[in-house]
CSV table of C-alpha atoms in Angstrom, one decimal:
chain,number,residue,atom,x,y,z
A,1,VAL,CA,-9.3,103.8,111.6
A,2,GLN,CA,-8.8,101.3,114.4
A,3,PHE,CA,-6.9,98.3,115.4
A,4,THR,CA,-8.1,94.8,114.5
A,5,ASP,CA,-7.0,91.1,114.8
A,6,LEU,CA,-6.9,89.7,111.2
A,7,ASN,CA,-7.0,86.1,112.5
A,8,GLU,CA,-10.2,86.8,114.4
A,9,ASP,CA,-11.6,88.7,111.4
A,10,MET,CA,-10.9,85.7,109.1
A,11,GLU,CA,-12.4,83.3,111.6
A,12,ASN,CA,-15.6,85.4,111.5
A,13,VAL,CA,-15.5,85.5,107.7
A,14,ILE,CA,-15.2,81.8,107.5
A,15,LYS,CA,-18.3,81.4,109.7
A,16,VAL,CA,-20.2,83.9,107.5
A,17,CYS,CA,-19.2,81.9,104.4
A,18,SER,CA,-20.0,78.5,106.0
A,19,SER,CA,-23.0,77.8,103.8
A,20,ASP,CA,-21.0,78.7,100.7
A,21,ILE,CA,-18.2,76.3,101.9
A,22,LYS,CA,-20.7,73.5,102.5
A,23,GLU,CA,-22.6,74.0,99.3
A,24,ALA,CA,-19.4,74.0,97.3
A,25,GLY,CA,-18.1,70.9,99.0
A,26,VAL,CA,-14.8,72.7,99.7
A,27,THR,CA,-12.5,72.2,102.7
A,28,VAL,CA,-11.0,75.3,104.3
A,29,GLN,CA,-7.9,74.8,106.3
A,30,LYS,CA,-6.3,77.5,108.5
A,31,ARG,CA,-2.7,78.0,109.5
A,32,PHE,CA,-2.7,81.1,111.5
A,33,GLY,CA,0.5,82.6,112.9
A,34,ALA,CA,0.6,84.9,115.9
A,35,LEU,CA,-0.2,88.4,114.6
A,36,PRO,CA,-0.1,91.8,116.1
A,37,ARG,CA,-3.3,93.8,115.8
A,38,VAL,CA,-3.2,96.0,112.7
A,39,GLU,CA,-4.4,99.6,112.2
A,40,CYS,CA,-6.9,99.8,109.4
A,41,ARG,CA,-10.6,100.2,108.5
A,42,PRO,CA,-11.8,96.8,109.8
A,43,SER,CA,-15.2,96.9,108.0
A,44,GLU,CA,-13.4,97.5,104.6
A,45,ILE,CA,-10.8,94.8,105.3
A,46,ASN,CA,-13.5,92.3,106.3
A,47,MET,CA,-15.3,93.0,103.0
A,48,VAL,CA,-12.0,92.2,101.2
A,49,LEU,CA,-11.4,89.0,103.2
A,50,ARG,CA,-15.0,87.9,102.4
A,51,GLU,CA,-14.5,88.5,98.7
A,52,LEU,CA,-11.2,86.8,98.5
A,53,LEU,CA,-12.5,83.7,100.4
A,54,ARG,CA,-15.6,83.5,98.2
A,55,ASN,CA,-13.4,83.7,95.1
A,56,ALA,CA,-11.2,80.9,96.5
A,57,ILE,CA,-14.2,78.7,97.4
A,58,TYR,CA,-15.7,79.3,93.9
A,59,TYR,CA,-12.6,78.3,92.0
A,60,ALA,CA,-11.6,75.4,94.4
A,61,SER,CA,-15.0,73.9,93.7
A,62,ARG,CA,-14.1,73.8,90.0
A,63,GLY,CA,-10.9,71.7,90.4
A,64,ASP,CA,-10.5,68.2,89.0
A,65,GLY,CA,-14.1,67.3,89.5
A,66,SER,CA,-13.6,64.6,92.0
A,67,PRO,CA,-15.9,64.7,95.1
A,68,ALA,CA,-14.7,66.8,98.0
A,69,SER,CA,-11.5,67.7,96.1
A,70,GLY,CA,-11.8,71.4,96.5
A,71,ARG,CA,-9.4,72.9,99.0
A,72,VAL,CA,-8.7,76.4,100.3
A,73,LEU,CA,-5.8,77.2,102.7
A,74,VAL,CA,-5.7,80.4,104.7
A,75,ARG,CA,-2.3,81.3,106.2
A,76,THR,CA,-1.2,84.3,108.2
A,77,ASP,CA,2.2,85.4,109.4
A,78,VAL,CA,4.3,88.4,110.2
A,79,VAL,CA,6.8,89.3,107.5
A,80,ASP,CA,9.5,91.8,106.6
A,81,GLU,CA,10.9,91.9,110.1
A,82,GLY,CA,7.6,92.6,111.7
A,83,SER,CA,6.6,95.5,109.4
A,84,TYR,CA,3.7,93.7,107.8
A,85,VAL,CA,1.1,91.0,108.5
A,86,GLU,CA,0.5,88.8,105.5
A,87,MET,CA,-2.6,86.7,104.8
A,88,SER,CA,-2.3,84.2,101.9
A,89,ILE,CA,-5.4,82.5,100.5
A,90,LEU,CA,-4.6,79.5,98.3
A,91,ASP,CA,-6.9,77.3,96.3
A,92,ASN,CA,-6.5,74.2,94.2
A,93,GLY,CA,-8.9,75.3,91.5
A,94,PRO,CA,-8.1,75.3,87.8
A,95,GLY,CA,-5.8,78.3,88.0
A,96,ILE,CA,-6.1,81.6,86.2
A,97,PRO,CA,-6.1,81.5,82.4
A,98,ARG,CA,-3.0,83.1,80.8
A,99,GLU,CA,-5.1,85.7,78.9
A,100,ALA,CA,-6.7,86.8,82.2
A,101,TRP,CA,-3.5,87.7,84.1
A,102,LYS,CA,-3.1,91.2,82.7
A,103,HIS,CA,-6.8,92.0,83.5
A,104,ILE,CA,-7.4,90.5,87.0
A,105,PHE,CA,-7.5,93.9,88.8
A,106,ASP,CA,-9.4,95.6,86.0
A,107,LEU,CA,-12.9,97.0,86.8
A,108,PHE,CA,-15.7,94.8,85.3
A,109,TYR,CA,-13.3,92.0,84.3
A,110,THR,CA,-14.3,88.5,85.4
A,111,THR,CA,-13.5,84.9,84.4
A,112,LYS,CA,-16.7,83.7,85.9
A,113,PRO,CA,-19.7,82.7,83.6
A,114,GLU,CA,-22.1,85.5,82.8
A,115,GLY,CA,-24.4,86.2,85.8
A,116,SER,CA,-21.9,84.7,88.3
A,117,GLY,CA,-19.6,87.7,88.6
A,118,TYR,CA,-19.6,91.4,87.9
A,119,GLY,CA,-15.9,92.1,87.7
A,120,LEU,CA,-16.0,94.4,90.8
A,121,GLY,CA,-14.4,92.0,93.2
A,122,LEU,CA,-10.6,92.1,92.8
A,123,SER,CA,-10.5,95.7,91.5
A,124,GLU,CA,-12.5,96.9,94.5
A,125,CYS,CA,-10.4,94.8,96.9
A,126,TYR,CA,-7.2,96.2,95.4
A,127,ALA,CA,-8.4,99.8,95.9
A,128,VAL,CA,-9.5,99.1,99.5
A,129,VAL,CA,-6.3,97.4,100.5
A,130,LYS,CA,-4.3,100.2,99.0
A,131,ARG,CA,-6.4,102.8,100.8
A,132,ASN,CA,-5.5,100.9,104.0
A,133,GLY,CA,-1.8,101.1,103.3
A,134,GLY,CA,-1.4,97.6,102.1
A,135,THR,CA,-0.8,95.5,99.0
A,136,LEU,CA,-2.8,92.8,97.2
A,137,SER,CA,-1.2,90.4,94.7
A,138,VAL,CA,-2.1,87.2,92.9
A,139,GLU,CA,0.4,84.5,92.1
A,140,GLU,CA,0.3,81.4,90.1
A,141,LEU,CA,1.9,78.5,91.9
A,142,LEU,CA,4.3,76.3,90.0
A,143,GLU,CA,3.8,72.6,90.3
A,144,GLU,CA,7.1,72.0,92.1
A,145,ASP,CA,6.3,74.4,94.9
A,146,ALA,CA,2.5,74.4,94.8
A,147,ALA,CA,1.7,71.5,97.2
A,148,ASP,CA,-1.4,70.9,95.1
A,149,TYR,CA,-2.5,74.5,95.2
A,150,ARG,CA,-2.7,76.5,91.9
A,151,THR,CA,-3.4,80.1,92.9
A,152,ARG,CA,-2.3,82.3,95.9
A,153,VAL,CA,-3.8,85.7,96.8
A,154,VAL,CA,-1.6,87.7,99.2
A,155,LEU,CA,-2.9,90.5,101.3
A,156,ARG,CA,-0.3,92.5,103.2
A,157,LEU,CA,-1.1,95.3,105.7
A,158,PRO,CA,1.5,97.3,107.7
A,159,THR,CA,1.6,96.7,111.4
A,160,ARG,CA,1.8,100.4,112.0
A,161,ARG,CA,0.3,103.2,109.8
A,162,GLU,CA,2.2,106.4,109.2
Protein backbone atom coordinates (compact mmCIF):
# COMPACT_ATOMS: atom_id res chain seq x y z
CA VAL A 1 0.00 0.00 0.00
CA GLN A 2 1.35 3.42 -0.95
CA PHE A 3 0.22 6.92 -1.83
CA THR A 4 -0.64 7.85 -5.43
CA ASP A 5 -2.00 10.77 -7.44
CA LEU A 6 -5.18 9.62 -9.23
CA ASN A 7 -5.07 12.52 -11.70
CA GLU A 8 -1.56 11.54 -12.75
CA ASP A 9 -2.56 7.87 -12.85
CA MET A 10 -5.51 8.62 -15.15
CA GLU A 11 -3.31 10.80 -17.40
CA ASN A 12 -1.03 7.77 -17.81
CA VAL A 13 -3.99 5.44 -18.47
CA ILE A 14 -5.28 7.81 -21.16
CA LYS A 15 -1.84 7.70 -22.82
CA VAL A 16 -1.78 3.89 -22.63
CA CYS A 17 -5.25 3.79 -24.23
CA SER A 18 -4.45 6.40 -26.90
CA SER A 19 -4.55 3.88 -29.76
CA ASP A 20 -7.93 2.56 -28.53
CA ILE A 21 -9.21 6.15 -28.37
CA LYS A 22 -7.97 6.95 -31.88
CA GLU A 23 -9.25 3.70 -33.38
CA ALA A 24 -12.70 4.21 -31.83
CA GLY A 25 -12.88 7.84 -33.01
CA VAL A 26 -13.79 8.93 -29.49
CA THR A 27 -12.93 12.21 -27.78
CA VAL A 28 -11.79 12.03 -24.16
CA GLN A 29 -12.16 15.20 -22.11
CA LYS A 30 -10.67 15.73 -18.65
CA ARG A 31 -11.92 17.92 -15.84
CA PHE A 32 -9.53 17.20 -13.03
CA GLY A 33 -9.92 18.85 -9.65
CA ALA A 34 -7.07 19.28 -7.18
CA LEU A 35 -6.77 15.97 -5.32
CA PRO A 36 -4.77 14.83 -2.32
CA ARG A 37 -2.71 11.71 -2.84
CA VAL A 38 -4.65 8.59 -1.82
CA GLU A 39 -3.39 5.52 -0.02
CA CYS A 40 -4.09 2.37 -2.03
CA ARG A 41 -2.47 -0.32 -4.15
CA PRO A 42 -1.66 1.82 -7.22
CA SER A 43 -1.09 -1.08 -9.65
CA GLU A 44 -4.54 -2.48 -8.81
CA ILE A 45 -6.26 0.89 -9.08
CA ASN A 46 -4.51 1.58 -12.39
CA MET A 47 -5.90 -1.71 -13.73
CA VAL A 48 -9.37 -0.54 -12.66
CA LEU A 49 -8.91 2.88 -14.30
CA ARG A 50 -7.78 1.20 -17.54
CA GLU A 51 -10.76 -1.18 -17.57
CA LEU A 52 -13.27 1.61 -16.83
CA LEU A 53 -11.82 3.88 -19.51
CA ARG A 54 -11.76 1.07 -22.09
CA ASN A 55 -15.41 0.28 -21.32
CA ALA A 56 -16.35 3.95 -21.74
CA ILE A 57 -14.44 4.16 -25.04
CA TYR A 58 -16.10 0.97 -26.30
CA TYR A 59 -19.63 2.15 -25.51
CA ALA A 60 -19.07 5.78 -26.58
CA SER A 61 -18.01 4.51 -30.01
CA ARG A 62 -21.43 2.85 -30.31
CA GLY A 63 -23.46 6.05 -29.82
CA ASP A 64 -25.68 7.58 -32.46
CA GLY A 65 -23.46 6.45 -35.33
CA SER A 66 -22.46 9.91 -36.55
CA PRO A 67 -18.74 10.45 -37.22
CA ALA A 68 -16.69 11.53 -34.21
CA SER A 69 -19.76 11.57 -31.99
CA GLY A 70 -18.34 9.37 -29.25
CA ARG A 71 -17.40 11.27 -26.11
CA VAL A 72 -15.95 10.31 -22.76
CA LEU A 73 -15.57 12.72 -19.85
CA VAL A 74 -13.30 11.98 -16.88
CA ARG A 75 -13.87 14.16 -13.81
CA THR A 76 -12.14 14.13 -10.46
CA ASP A 77 -12.97 15.93 -7.26
CA VAL A 78 -12.79 15.73 -3.48
CA VAL A 79 -16.14 14.86 -1.87
CA ASP A 80 -17.70 14.24 1.54
CA GLU A 81 -15.84 17.09 3.23
CA GLY A 82 -12.47 15.83 2.04
CA SER A 83 -12.98 12.22 3.12
CA TYR A 84 -12.98 10.78 -0.40
CA VAL A 85 -11.63 11.43 -3.84
CA GLU A 86 -14.09 10.70 -6.60
CA MET A 87 -13.44 9.89 -10.23
CA SER A 88 -16.40 9.86 -12.58
CA ILE A 89 -16.15 8.44 -16.08
CA LEU A 90 -19.08 9.40 -18.29
CA ASP A 91 -19.84 8.26 -21.83
CA ASN A 92 -22.45 9.13 -24.42
CA GLY A 93 -22.94 5.58 -25.64
CA PRO A 94 -26.30 3.84 -25.95
CA GLY A 95 -26.67 3.30 -22.19
CA ILE A 96 -27.09 0.09 -20.28
CA PRO A 97 -30.08 -2.08 -21.25
CA ARG A 98 -32.68 -2.40 -18.49
CA GLU A 99 -32.25 -6.15 -18.22
CA ALA A 100 -28.49 -5.71 -17.62
CA TRP A 101 -28.68 -3.47 -14.54
CA LYS A 102 -29.09 -6.24 -11.99
CA HIS A 103 -26.12 -8.15 -13.48
CA ILE A 104 -23.48 -5.51 -14.23
CA PHE A 105 -21.20 -6.54 -11.33
CA ASP A 106 -21.80 -10.29 -11.80
CA LEU A 107 -18.84 -12.46 -12.76
CA PHE A 108 -18.92 -13.54 -16.44
CA TYR A 109 -21.76 -11.15 -17.35
CA THR A 110 -21.21 -8.92 -20.38
CA THR A 111 -23.35 -6.88 -22.74
CA LYS A 112 -20.63 -6.98 -25.39
CA PRO A 113 -20.91 -9.29 -28.40
CA GLU A 114 -19.44 -12.78 -28.05
CA GLY A 115 -15.66 -12.60 -28.25
CA SER A 116 -15.55 -8.92 -27.26
CA GLY A 117 -15.83 -9.32 -23.52
CA TYR A 118 -15.41 -11.99 -20.91
CA GLY A 119 -17.55 -10.61 -18.11
CA LEU A 120 -14.57 -10.20 -15.78
CA GLY A 121 -14.21 -6.44 -16.07
CA LEU A 122 -16.68 -4.79 -13.73
CA SER A 123 -16.88 -7.68 -11.27
CA GLU A 124 -13.09 -7.65 -10.87
CA CYS A 125 -13.01 -3.83 -10.71
CA TYR A 126 -15.64 -3.87 -7.98
CA ALA A 127 -13.62 -6.37 -5.92
CA VAL A 128 -10.36 -4.42 -6.35
CA VAL A 129 -11.93 -1.10 -5.40
CA LYS A 130 -13.57 -2.64 -2.34
CA ARG A 131 -10.25 -4.24 -1.33
CA ASN A 132 -8.73 -0.74 -1.50
CA GLY A 133 -11.38 0.69 0.83
CA GLY A 134 -13.47 2.35 -1.87
CA THR A 135 -16.73 2.02 -3.73
CA LEU A 136 -17.64 1.58 -7.38
CA SER A 137 -21.07 2.41 -8.74
CA VAL A 138 -22.73 2.79 -12.12
CA GLU A 139 -25.50 5.30 -12.79
CA GLU A 140 -27.83 5.90 -15.69
CA LEU A 141 -28.10 9.60 -16.40
CA LEU A 142 -31.53 11.07 -17.02
CA GLU A 143 -31.91 13.28 -20.09
CA GLU A 144 -32.53 16.45 -18.08
CA ASP A 145 -29.25 16.19 -16.15
CA ALA A 146 -27.15 14.12 -18.53
CA ALA A 147 -25.59 16.90 -20.63
CA ASP A 148 -25.56 14.39 -23.51
CA TYR A 149 -23.97 11.62 -21.44
CA ARG A 150 -25.86 8.38 -20.77
CA THR A 151 -23.77 6.42 -18.26
CA ARG A 152 -21.58 7.45 -15.34
CA VAL A 153 -19.22 5.13 -13.47
CA VAL A 154 -18.12 6.51 -10.11
CA LEU A 155 -14.99 5.35 -8.30
CA ARG A 156 -14.50 6.63 -4.73
CA LEU A 157 -11.43 6.07 -2.61
CA PRO A 158 -10.85 7.33 0.93
CA THR A 159 -8.22 10.00 1.36
CA ARG A 160 -6.94 8.11 4.41
CA ARG A 161 -7.09 4.37 5.06
CA GLU A 162 -7.85 3.12 8.55
